[in-house]
CSV table of C-alpha atoms in Angstrom, one decimal:
chain,number,residue,atom,x,y,z
A,1,MET,CA,-19.7,-10.5,39.8
A,2,GLY,CA,-21.5,-14.0,39.7
A,3,ARG,CA,-24.9,-12.7,38.5
A,4,PRO,CA,-23.7,-11.1,35.2
A,5,LEU,CA,-21.8,-14.3,34.4
A,6,LEU,CA,-25.0,-16.4,34.9
A,7,ALA,CA,-27.0,-14.0,32.6
A,8,SER,CA,-24.4,-14.0,29.8
A,9,PRO,CA,-25.7,-17.3,28.1
A,10,ALA,CA,-29.2,-15.8,27.7
A,11,LEU,CA,-27.7,-12.7,26.2
A,12,LEU,CA,-25.6,-14.9,23.8
A,13,LEU,CA,-28.7,-16.8,22.7
A,14,ALA,CA,-30.6,-13.6,22.0
A,15,SER,CA,-27.6,-12.3,19.9
A,16,PHE,CA,-27.5,-15.6,17.9
A,17,ALA,CA,-31.2,-15.4,17.2
A,18,SER,CA,-30.9,-11.8,16.0
A,19,LEU,CA,-28.0,-12.8,13.7
A,20,ALA,CA,-30.0,-15.7,12.3
A,21,SER,CA,-33.0,-13.4,11.5
A,22,LEU,CA,-30.7,-11.0,9.7
A,23,ALA,CA,-29.1,-13.9,7.7
A,24,SER,CA,-32.5,-15.2,6.7
A,25,LEU,CA,-33.5,-11.8,5.3
A,26,ALA,CA,-30.2,-11.6,3.4
A,27,LEU,CA,-30.7,-15.1,1.8
A,28,PRO,CA,-32.7,-15.2,-1.5
A,29,GLY,CA,-36.3,-16.4,-1.1
A,30,THR,CA,-39.7,-15.7,-2.3
A,31,GLY,CA,-39.0,-12.0,-2.6
A,32,ALA,CA,-36.8,-12.7,-5.6
A,33,ALA,CA,-39.8,-13.6,-7.7
A,34,GLN,CA,-41.3,-10.2,-6.9
A,35,GLY,CA,-38.1,-8.6,-8.4
A,36,GLN,CA,-38.5,-10.2,-11.8
A,37,PRO,CA,-39.0,-7.7,-14.6
A,38,LYS,CA,-42.4,-7.5,-16.3
A,39,LEU,CA,-42.7,-9.0,-19.8
A,40,SER,CA,-44.6,-6.1,-21.4
A,41,GLY,CA,-42.8,-4.6,-24.5
A,42,ALA,CA,-41.9,-5.2,-28.1
A,43,TRP,CA,-41.1,-8.8,-29.0
A,44,THR,CA,-40.6,-10.8,-32.2
A,45,ALA,CA,-42.4,-14.1,-32.9
A,46,SER,CA,-41.2,-17.1,-34.9
A,47,ALA,CA,-43.3,-18.8,-37.5
A,48,LEU,CA,-46.0,-21.1,-36.1
A,49,SER,CA,-45.1,-24.7,-36.7
A,50,GLU,CA,-48.0,-27.2,-37.1
A,51,GLN,CA,-47.6,-31.0,-37.4
A,52,TRP,CA,-50.6,-33.4,-37.9
A,53,SER,CA,-50.8,-37.1,-37.1
A,54,VAL,CA,-53.8,-38.9,-38.7
A,55,ASP,CA,-55.0,-42.0,-36.8
A,56,ALA,CA,-58.1,-42.9,-38.8
A,57,TRP,CA,-59.5,-41.0,-41.8
A,58,GLY,CA,-62.0,-42.4,-44.3
A,59,GLU,CA,-63.6,-40.8,-47.4
A,60,ALA,CA,-66.6,-39.7,-45.4
A,61,CYS,CA,-64.4,-37.5,-43.2
A,62,GLY,CA,-63.6,-35.1,-46.0
A,63,PRO,CA,-60.2,-33.6,-46.8
A,64,ARG,CA,-57.4,-34.8,-44.6
A,65,PRO,CA,-56.0,-32.3,-42.2
A,66,ARG,CA,-52.8,-30.5,-43.4
A,67,PRO,CA,-50.4,-28.1,-41.7
A,68,GLN,CA,-51.5,-24.5,-41.9
A,69,GLY,CA,-48.9,-22.7,-39.8
A,70,ALA,CA,-48.6,-18.9,-39.7
A,71,PRO,CA,-45.7,-16.5,-40.5
A,72,GLY,CA,-43.7,-14.8,-37.7
A,73,GLY,CA,-43.2,-11.1,-37.2
A,74,ALA,CA,-43.2,-8.2,-34.7
A,75,VAL,CA,-45.6,-8.5,-31.8
A,76,GLN,CA,-46.6,-6.5,-28.7
A,77,ILE,CA,-46.9,-8.2,-25.3
A,78,GLN,CA,-48.8,-6.7,-22.4
A,79,GLN,CA,-48.7,-8.2,-18.9
A,80,HIS,CA,-51.9,-7.9,-16.9
A,81,GLY,CA,-51.3,-9.4,-13.5
A,82,SER,CA,-50.2,-13.0,-14.0
A,83,GLU,CA,-51.5,-13.2,-17.6
A,84,LEU,CA,-50.1,-12.0,-21.0
A,85,SER,CA,-51.9,-10.6,-24.0
A,86,ILE,CA,-50.1,-10.9,-27.4
A,87,SER,CA,-51.0,-9.0,-30.5
A,88,GLY,CA,-49.3,-9.2,-33.9
A,89,ALA,CA,-48.0,-11.7,-36.4
A,90,GLY,CA,-51.4,-12.4,-37.8
A,91,ARG,CA,-53.7,-12.5,-34.7
A,92,SER,CA,-54.2,-11.6,-31.1
A,93,TRP,CA,-53.9,-14.2,-28.3
A,94,SER,CA,-53.5,-14.5,-24.6
A,95,THR,CA,-52.0,-17.0,-22.1
A,96,ALA,CA,-55.5,-17.5,-20.6
A,97,GLU,CA,-56.9,-19.2,-23.8
A,98,CYS,CA,-56.0,-21.9,-26.3
A,99,TRP,CA,-54.5,-21.1,-29.6
A,100,GLU,CA,-57.0,-23.3,-31.4
A,101,GLN,CA,-60.2,-21.4,-32.5
A,102,MET,CA,-62.5,-24.4,-33.4
A,103,PRO,CA,-66.2,-23.4,-33.1
A,104,GLY,CA,-67.7,-24.8,-29.9
A,105,LEU,CA,-64.3,-25.3,-28.2
A,106,ALA,CA,-64.4,-23.7,-24.7
A,107,ARG,CA,-61.9,-23.4,-21.8
A,108,SER,CA,-62.4,-26.1,-19.2
A,109,LYS,CA,-59.3,-25.6,-17.0
A,110,HIS,CA,-56.5,-23.0,-16.6
A,111,SER,CA,-53.6,-22.5,-14.3
A,112,ALA,CA,-50.9,-19.7,-14.1
A,113,SER,CA,-47.9,-19.2,-11.9
A,114,GLY,CA,-47.9,-16.2,-9.6
A,115,ASN,CA,-44.7,-14.8,-11.1
A,116,ALA,CA,-46.1,-14.8,-14.7
A,117,ARG,CA,-43.6,-17.4,-16.0
A,118,SER,CA,-45.8,-20.5,-16.6
A,119,TRP,CA,-49.3,-21.1,-18.0
A,120,GLN,CA,-51.4,-24.1,-19.0
A,121,THR,CA,-54.9,-24.0,-20.5
A,122,ARG,CA,-57.2,-27.0,-21.4
A,123,CYS,CA,-60.1,-26.5,-23.8
A,124,THR,CA,-62.8,-29.1,-24.7
A,125,THR,CA,-66.0,-29.4,-26.7
A,126,PRO,CA,-69.4,-29.7,-24.9
A,127,PRO,CA,-70.5,-33.2,-23.9
A,128,ASN,CA,-73.4,-33.1,-26.4
A,129,ASP,CA,-71.2,-32.1,-29.4
A,130,PRO,CA,-70.6,-35.1,-31.7
A,131,ARG,CA,-67.1,-33.7,-32.5
A,132,ARG,CA,-64.9,-34.6,-29.5
A,133,ALA,CA,-61.8,-32.3,-29.2
A,134,VAL,CA,-59.3,-31.9,-26.3
A,135,VAL,CA,-56.7,-29.1,-26.7
A,136,THR,CA,-53.9,-28.3,-24.1
A,137,THR,CA,-51.8,-25.1,-24.5
A,138,THR,CA,-48.7,-24.8,-22.4
A,139,THR,CA,-46.5,-21.6,-22.3
A,140,GLN,CA,-43.2,-21.2,-20.5
A,141,ALA,CA,-41.3,-17.9,-20.2
A,142,THR,CA,-38.0,-16.4,-19.0
A,143,ASP,CA,-37.2,-12.7,-18.7
A,144,THR,CA,-36.3,-12.6,-22.4
A,145,SER,CA,-38.1,-15.4,-24.2
A,146,LEU,CA,-41.4,-17.3,-24.4
A,147,HIS,CA,-42.2,-20.8,-25.8
A,148,MET,CA,-45.7,-22.0,-26.6
A,149,VAL,CA,-46.6,-25.7,-27.2
A,150,GLU,CA,-50.2,-26.8,-28.0
A,151,THR,CA,-51.4,-30.4,-28.5
A,152,GLY,CA,-54.8,-31.3,-29.7
A,153,GLN,CA,-56.8,-34.5,-30.2
A,154,TYR,CA,-59.9,-34.5,-32.5
A,155,GLU,CA,-62.3,-37.4,-33.1
A,156,PHE,CA,-65.8,-37.6,-34.6
A,157,ILE,CA,-67.9,-40.1,-36.5
A,158,ILE,CA,-69.6,-39.5,-39.8
A,159,GLN,CA,-71.6,-42.1,-41.7
A,160,ASP,CA,-70.2,-44.9,-39.5
A,161,THR,CA,-66.7,-43.7,-40.2
A,162,THR,CA,-64.3,-42.7,-37.4
A,163,CYS,CA,-62.3,-39.6,-38.1
A,164,SER,CA,-59.4,-39.2,-35.6
A,165,ALA,CA,-56.3,-37.0,-35.8
A,166,SER,CA,-53.9,-35.2,-33.5
A,167,VAL,CA,-51.8,-32.0,-33.9
A,168,THR,CA,-48.8,-30.3,-32.3
A,169,ARG,CA,-48.2,-26.5,-32.6
A,170,THR,CA,-45.2,-24.6,-31.4
A,171,ARG,CA,-44.1,-20.9,-31.5
A,172,SER,CA,-41.3,-19.0,-29.8
A,173,TYR,CA,-41.1,-15.3,-28.9
A,174,THR,CA,-37.9,-13.2,-28.2
A,175,LEU,CA,-37.7,-9.9,-26.4
A,176,VAL,CA,-36.7,-6.8,-28.5
A,177,ARG,CA,-37.3,-3.9,-26.0
A,178,ARG,CA,-39.0,-4.0,-22.6
A,179,GLU,CA,-41.7,-1.5,-21.9
A,180,GLY,CA,-40.4,1.6,-20.1
A,181,GLU,CA,-36.8,1.1,-21.3
A,182,ALA,CA,-35.4,4.1,-23.2
A,183,PRO,CA,-34.7,3.3,-26.8
A,184,PRO,CA,-31.0,3.2,-27.7
A,185,ALA,CA,-29.5,6.6,-28.6
A,186,ALA,CA,-29.2,7.3,-32.2
A,187,SER,CA,-25.6,7.0,-33.4
A,188,ALA,CA,-23.9,8.8,-36.2
A,189,PRO,CA,-24.5,7.2,-39.5
A,190,PRO,CA,-21.5,5.0,-40.7
A,191,ILE,CA,-19.7,5.8,-43.9
A,192,ALA,CA,-20.7,2.5,-45.4
A,193,SER,CA,-24.1,1.6,-44.2
A,194,ALA,CA,-25.0,-2.0,-43.7
A,195,PRO,CA,-27.6,-3.6,-46.0
A,196,PRO,CA,-31.2,-3.4,-44.6
A,197,ALA,CA,-32.4,-6.4,-42.7
A,198,ALA,CA,-34.8,-8.8,-44.4
A,199,PRO,CA,-38.4,-8.2,-43.5
A,200,ALA,CA,-40.3,-10.7,-41.3
A,201,ALA,CA,-42.3,-13.4,-42.9
A,202,SER,CA,-45.6,-11.5,-42.2
A,203,GLU,CA,-44.1,-8.2,-43.5
A,204,LYS,CA,-43.5,-8.2,-47.3
A,205,LYS,CA,-43.2,-5.7,-50.0
A,206,PRO,CA,-46.6,-4.8,-51.4
A,207,ALA,CA,-47.4,-7.2,-54.3
A,208,ALA,CA,-47.9,-5.8,-57.8
A,209,THR,CA,-51.6,-6.0,-58.7
A,210,ARG,CA,-53.4,-6.3,-62.0
A,211,THR,CA,-57.0,-6.0,-63.2
A,212,CYS,CA,-58.6,-9.2,-64.4
A,213,ASP,CA,-61.9,-9.7,-66.2
A,214,ALA,CA,-62.8,-12.8,-64.1
A,215,PRO,CA,-60.9,-12.7,-60.8
A,216,GLY,CA,-61.0,-15.7,-58.5
A,217,ASP,CA,-61.6,-16.2,-54.8
A,218,PRO,CA,-59.8,-14.1,-52.2
A,219,ALA,CA,-56.4,-15.6,-51.5
A,220,ARG,CA,-54.3,-12.8,-50.0
A,221,LEU,CA,-54.8,-9.8,-47.8
A,222,GLU,CA,-52.3,-7.0,-47.6
A,223,VAL,CA,-52.4,-4.0,-45.2
A,224,THR,CA,-50.0,-1.1,-45.6
A,225,PRO,CA,-48.0,-0.1,-43.7
A,226,SER,CA,-47.3,-3.0,-41.3
A,227,ARG,CA,-46.0,-0.6,-38.6
A,228,LYS,CA,-46.9,3.0,-37.8
A,229,LEU,CA,-45.6,5.5,-35.2
A,230,MET,CA,-48.3,7.9,-34.1
A,231,ARG,CA,-48.9,10.7,-31.5
A,232,PRO,CA,-52.0,11.2,-29.5
A,233,GLY,CA,-54.7,13.1,-31.4
A,234,GLU,CA,-53.5,12.0,-34.8
A,235,ARG,CA,-55.5,10.3,-37.6
A,236,PHE,CA,-54.1,7.9,-40.2
A,237,GLN,CA,-55.6,6.1,-43.2
A,238,PHE,CA,-54.4,2.5,-43.6
A,239,ARG,CA,-54.6,0.8,-47.0
A,240,ALA,CA,-55.9,-2.7,-47.6
A,241,LEU,CA,-55.7,-4.8,-50.7
A,242,VAL,CA,-57.5,-8.2,-51.4
A,243,MET,CA,-56.2,-10.3,-54.3
A,244,ASP,CA,-56.8,-13.8,-55.7
A,245,ALA,CA,-54.2,-16.5,-56.2
A,246,ALA,CA,-53.2,-14.9,-59.6
A,247,GLY,CA,-52.6,-11.4,-58.1
A,248,CYS,CA,-55.8,-9.9,-59.5
A,249,ALA,CA,-57.3,-7.1,-57.3
A,250,LEU,CA,-60.7,-7.8,-55.8
A,251,PRO,CA,-63.3,-5.3,-54.7
A,252,THR,CA,-63.7,-7.1,-51.3
A,253,ARG,CA,-63.3,-4.8,-48.3
A,254,PRO,CA,-61.9,-6.1,-45.0
A,255,ALA,CA,-63.6,-5.6,-41.7
A,256,TRP,CA,-61.5,-3.3,-39.3
A,257,SER,CA,-61.3,-3.6,-35.5
A,258,ILE,CA,-59.1,-2.5,-32.6
A,259,ALA,CA,-57.2,-5.3,-30.8
A,260,SER,CA,-57.8,-5.6,-27.1
A,261,GLY,CA,-55.2,-3.8,-25.0
A,262,PRO,CA,-54.6,-0.9,-22.7
A,263,LEU,CA,-55.0,1.7,-25.5
A,264,ALA,CA,-58.0,0.1,-27.2
A,265,SER,CA,-60.5,2.5,-25.6
A,266,ALA,CA,-58.5,5.5,-26.8
A,267,ALA,CA,-58.7,4.6,-30.5
A,268,THR,CA,-61.4,4.3,-33.1
A,269,VAL,CA,-61.4,3.0,-36.7
A,270,ASP,CA,-64.0,3.4,-39.4
A,271,ALA,CA,-65.0,1.1,-42.3
A,272,THR,CA,-62.3,2.4,-44.6
A,273,GLY,CA,-59.4,1.7,-42.2
A,274,ALA,CA,-58.9,5.3,-40.9
A,275,LEU,CA,-57.6,5.1,-37.4
A,276,SER,CA,-58.1,8.0,-35.0
A,277,LEU,CA,-56.3,8.4,-31.6
A,278,GLY,CA,-57.8,10.4,-28.7
A,279,ALA,CA,-55.9,13.5,-27.6
A,280,ASP,CA,-55.6,11.9,-24.1
A,281,ALA,CA,-54.2,8.6,-25.4
A,282,GLY,CA,-51.2,7.4,-23.4
A,283,GLU,CA,-48.0,5.8,-24.6
A,284,GLY,CA,-47.8,2.2,-25.6
A,285,ALA,CA,-48.6,-0.4,-28.2
A,286,LEU,CA,-51.9,-0.7,-30.1
A,287,GLY,CA,-53.1,-3.3,-32.6
A,288,LEU,CA,-55.3,-2.7,-35.6
A,289,VAL,CA,-56.9,-5.9,-37.1
A,290,ALA,CA,-58.1,-6.3,-40.7
A,291,THR,CA,-60.2,-9.4,-41.4
A,292,VAL,CA,-61.4,-11.1,-44.6
A,293,ALA,CA,-63.3,-14.4,-44.7
A,294,GLY,CA,-62.3,-15.3,-41.2
A,295,LYS,CA,-58.6,-14.6,-41.6
A,296,GLY,CA,-57.1,-11.5,-39.9
A,297,VAL,CA,-53.8,-9.6,-40.0
A,298,THR,CA,-52.7,-7.3,-37.2
A,299,VAL,CA,-50.9,-4.0,-37.8
A,300,ALA,CA,-48.5,-2.8,-35.0
A,301,ILE,CA,-49.0,0.8,-33.9
A,302,GLU,CA,-46.6,2.6,-31.4
A,303,VAL,CA,-48.1,5.6,-29.7
A,304,THR,CA,-45.7,8.0,-28.2
A,305,SER,CA,-45.7,11.5,-26.8
A,306,PRO,CA,-44.6,14.5,-29.1
A,307,ASP,CA,-41.5,15.0,-26.9
A,308,ARG,CA,-40.2,11.4,-27.6
A,309,TYR,CA,-41.5,11.1,-31.1
A,310,ASP,CA,-38.3,12.3,-32.9
A,311,ALA,CA,-36.0,10.1,-30.8
A,312,LEU,CA,-38.1,7.0,-31.2
A,313,LEU,CA,-38.5,7.7,-35.0
A,314,ALA,CA,-34.7,7.8,-35.4
A,315,THR,CA,-34.2,4.3,-33.9
A,316,SER,CA,-37.4,2.6,-35.1
A,317,GLY,CA,-36.3,1.8,-38.7
A,318,LEU,CA,-39.4,3.6,-40.1
A,319,ASN,CA,-39.3,6.2,-42.9
A,320,GLU,CA,-39.6,9.9,-42.3
A,321,ALA,CA,-43.4,9.7,-42.1
A,322,GLY,CA,-43.2,7.1,-39.3
A,323,GLU,CA,-44.3,4.3,-41.6
A,324,SER,CA,-42.9,0.9,-42.5
A,325,ASP,CA,-42.2,0.2,-46.2
A,326,GLN,CA,-43.5,-3.3,-45.8
A,327,ALA,CA,-47.1,-4.6,-45.9
A,328,ALA,CA,-48.7,-6.9,-43.3
A,329,VAL,CA,-49.8,-10.0,-45.2
A,330,VAL,CA,-52.1,-13.0,-44.5
A,331,VAL,CA,-52.9,-15.9,-46.8
A,332,ILE,CA,-56.6,-16.7,-46.9
A,333,ALA,CA,-56.9,-20.5,-46.8
A,334,ALA,CA,-58.9,-23.3,-45.1
A,335,GLY,CA,-58.5,-23.8,-41.4
A,336,THR,CA,-58.0,-26.9,-39.3
A,337,ILE,CA,-60.5,-29.6,-38.4
A,338,GLY,CA,-63.7,-27.9,-37.4
A,339,GLY,CA,-62.1,-24.5,-37.8
A,340,ARG,CA,-63.6,-21.4,-39.4
A,341,THR,CA,-64.3,-21.6,-43.1
A,342,THR,CA,-62.4,-19.0,-45.1
A,343,SER,CA,-64.1,-19.2,-48.5
A,344,GLY,CA,-64.8,-15.9,-50.2
A,345,GLU,CA,-68.0,-14.3,-51.3
A,346,ASP,CA,-67.8,-15.8,-54.8
A,347,LEU,CA,-67.5,-19.3,-53.4
A,348,GLY,CA,-70.6,-18.8,-51.3
A,349,ARG,CA,-72.5,-17.5,-54.3
A,350,GLN,CA,-71.5,-20.6,-56.3
A,351,ARG,CA,-72.7,-22.9,-53.6
A,352,LYS,CA,-76.0,-21.0,-53.5
A,353,ASN,CA,-76.4,-21.3,-57.3
A,354,LEU,CA,-75.6,-25.1,-57.0
A,355,PHE,CA,-78.2,-25.5,-54.3
A,356,VAL,CA,-80.9,-23.7,-56.4
A,357,ALA,CA,-80.0,-25.8,-59.4
A,358,ILE,CA,-80.3,-29.1,-57.4
A,359,VAL,CA,-83.6,-28.0,-55.9
A,360,GLY,CA,-84.9,-27.1,-59.4
A,361,GLY,CA,-83.8,-30.4,-60.9
A,362,VAL,CA,-85.5,-32.4,-58.1
A,363,ALA,CA,-88.7,-30.3,-58.5
A,364,ALA,CA,-88.7,-31.0,-62.3
A,365,CYS,CA,-88.3,-34.8,-61.8
A,366,LEU,CA,-91.1,-34.8,-59.2
A,367,GLY,CA,-93.4,-32.9,-61.6
A,368,PHE,CA,-92.6,-35.3,-64.5
A,369,ALA,CA,-93.4,-38.4,-62.3
A,370,GLY,CA,-96.6,-36.8,-61.2
A,371,LEU,CA,-97.7,-36.2,-64.8
A,372,ILE,CA,-97.1,-39.9,-65.6
A,373,LEU,CA,-99.1,-41.1,-62.7
A,374,LEU,CA,-101.9,-38.7,-63.6
A,375,ARG,CA,-102.1,-40.0,-67.2
A,376,ARG,CA,-102.1,-43.6,-66.0
A,377,GLY,CA,-105.0,-42.8,-63.6
A,378,ARG,CA,-107.0,-41.3,-66.4
A,379,ARG,CA,-106.4,-44.3,-68.6
A,380,ARG,CA,-107.5,-46.7,-65.9
A,381,ALA,CA,-110.7,-44.6,-65.3
A,382,GLY,CA,-111.5,-44.8,-69.0
A,383,GLY,CA,-111.2,-48.6,-68.9
A,384,GLU,CA,-113.7,-48.8,-66.0
A,385,LEU,CA,-116.3,-46.8,-67.9
A,386,GLU,CA,-116.3,-49.2,-70.9
A,387,GLY,CA,-117.8,-52.1,-68.9
A,388,PRO,CA,-118.4,-53.7,-65.5
A,389,ALA,CA,-115.4,-54.8,-63.5
A,390,SER,CA,-116.5,-58.4,-63.6
A,391,THR,CA,-116.2,-58.5,-67.4
A,392,GLY,CA,-112.9,-56.8,-67.4
A,393,GLY,CA,-111.1,-60.1,-68.0
A,394,ALA,CA,-113.2,-61.0,-71.0
A,395,LEU,CA,-113.0,-57.5,-72.5
A,396,GLY,CA,-109.3,-57.7,-71.9
A,397,GLY,CA,-109.1,-61.0,-73.7
A,398,GLU,CA,-111.0,-59.6,-76.7
A,399,ARG,CA,-108.5,-56.8,-76.9
A,400,GLY,CA,-105.6,-59.1,-77.1
A,401,GLY,CA,-104.8,-60.3,-73.6
A,402,ALA,CA,-105.4,-59.3,-70.0
A,403,GLY,CA,-101.8,-58.2,-69.5
A,404,ALA,CA,-102.0,-55.2,-71.7
A,405,GLU,CA,-104.8,-53.4,-69.8
A,406,ASP,CA,-104.3,-55.1,-66.5
A,407,ALA,CA,-100.9,-53.5,-65.8
A,408,PRO,CA,-102.4,-50.0,-65.0
A,409,ALA,CA,-105.1,-51.6,-62.7
A,410,SER,CA,-102.4,-53.5,-60.9
A,411,THR,CA,-100.3,-50.4,-60.5
A,412,GLY,CA,-103.3,-48.5,-59.1
A,413,ALA,CA,-104.1,-51.3,-56.7
A,414,ALA,CA,-100.6,-51.4,-55.5
A,415,LEU,CA,-100.6,-47.6,-55.0
A,416,ALA,CA,-103.9,-47.7,-53.2
A,417,ALA,CA,-103.1,-50.6,-50.9
A,418,PRO,CA,-101.1,-48.6,-48.3
A,419,ALA,CA,-103.9,-46.0,-48.1
A,420,ALA,CA,-106.5,-48.7,-47.5
A,421,GLY,CA,-104.5,-50.6,-45.0
A,422,GLY,CA,-103.5,-47.5,-43.0
A,423,ALA,CA,-100.1,-45.9,-42.7
A,424,GLY,CA,-97.4,-48.2,-41.2
A,425,PRO,CA,-94.8,-47.2,-38.6
A,426,ALA,CA,-92.9,-44.0,-39.7
A,427,PRO,CA,-89.3,-44.7,-40.6
A,428,ARG,CA,-86.6,-43.3,-38.3
A,429,VAL,CA,-85.6,-39.8,-39.4
A,430,ARG,CA,-81.9,-39.3,-39.6
A,431,GLY,CA,-80.8,-35.7,-39.0
A,432,LYS,CA,-77.8,-34.0,-40.6
A,433,ILE,CA,-74.9,-31.9,-39.2
A,434,CYS,CA,-72.6,-29.2,-40.5
A,435,PRO,CA,-69.0,-30.5,-40.3
A,436,THR,CA,-67.7,-26.9,-40.0
A,437,CYS,CA,-69.9,-25.2,-37.4
A,438,GLY,CA,-71.6,-28.2,-35.8
A,439,GLU,CA,-75.1,-26.9,-36.4
A,440,ARG,CA,-77.8,-29.7,-36.8
A,441,TYR,CA,-80.5,-29.7,-39.4
A,442,PRO,CA,-83.4,-32.0,-40.5
A,443,GLY,CA,-82.9,-34.8,-42.9
A,444,GLU,CA,-84.2,-33.0,-46.0
A,445,ALA,CA,-81.7,-30.1,-45.6
A,446,MET,CA,-78.6,-30.3,-47.9
A,447,PHE,CA,-76.4,-27.2,-47.1
A,448,CYS,CA,-75.6,-25.3,-43.9
A,449,GLY,CA,-77.5,-22.0,-43.7
A,450,LYS,CA,-74.6,-20.2,-42.0
A,451,ASP,CA,-71.7,-20.9,-44.4
A,452,GLY,CA,-73.1,-23.1,-47.2
A,453,THR,CA,-71.1,-26.2,-46.3
A,454,GLN,CA,-72.6,-29.5,-47.5
A,455,LEU,CA,-74.3,-31.3,-44.6
A,456,LEU,CA,-73.5,-34.9,-43.5
A,457,LEU,CA,-75.9,-37.6,-42.1
A,458,LEU,CA,-75.8,-38.3,-38.4
A,459,ASN,CA,-75.4,-41.9,-37.3
């Protein structure tokens, strides 16, 4: 009887250890993060808010930066591991990059949480770039919302003038339906239907156009419809319209492309905006991008199987053809500091004409100056043939004073002096730079060969 009693404490300790292990498994821990739902699905984005603070800005810096913002609208979010890709509401973007699209800006640092709920990206310009820019983009997420905040600091020196400004951009996203969730069942129509919801800022009724004899620069791009429900193997023709600020239709055609995403490889689009889906395309979201003068607008396309098409159509808010009655709209305007220029083809043609006119004027002035120098040289040569150089003063006196005929000789001597004495040290050549794309040019260049922007002298 004594031996079992002596062994009982060890048995009790083993039992307590087993209970503690079971309790630790029951407590919430790191496994909870793995149970979080994915963020892929349909979302809605708020309007992009942009606020500038100018520290130093002289006349040589050019136009002062001003808020450009962007309208909100429907977006599609796809989760790839710990990163998110977002398409819609004017452009495509991911949590692995900065929102700012300044030329030359590159990602220098990036961090992401393992549970896809927090991201931070830092982008900077190269060390040899005279435009110094530092941009930090931070995104925080919950199961049903995202919030993006971007701060940027820009500084560069033009003609001994310091140009410095900072910006803060914010945008929020709200979940509409998570990927894989069945759409809500269609209910019987009520007797008194509610008024339709107002369209998002980036989705508007197509504007009425008119034909003008002298239309202006591109100011607005519309793509109809803004949303489309399609089945694998189908083909659909999207319609694009480019207008100036007065609503005059322009012949400009946008460039079409497929936004990156899981279904991008299963779709093709031609130069007219006709989208074709492969017969083996899976279900999901697809983005179609139309771009004019560097500004793009994204059309949301939902691909679903024939079996689910009718049910999804009944709850999507689209018409019987699976199309939205609204148009996806983007305003074509100048970007931020160092950003892409968005001038139209007419503005580029005007700059080229101005450049040709300036070059022609300079050539005419040089030709006129050369003609004057040639005539003076001939006059001086005629004076030398009339008599010896030693009697030039006397001859000049007989003609009414040495000053009248001595002026050309003095001028010729002054012009010939540098040649006789040898060329002096060459002056320091100051190069020029394009404030838009950062390309450098020699000092005699006047305009950027890429976008026609007027060049500025380097310090």
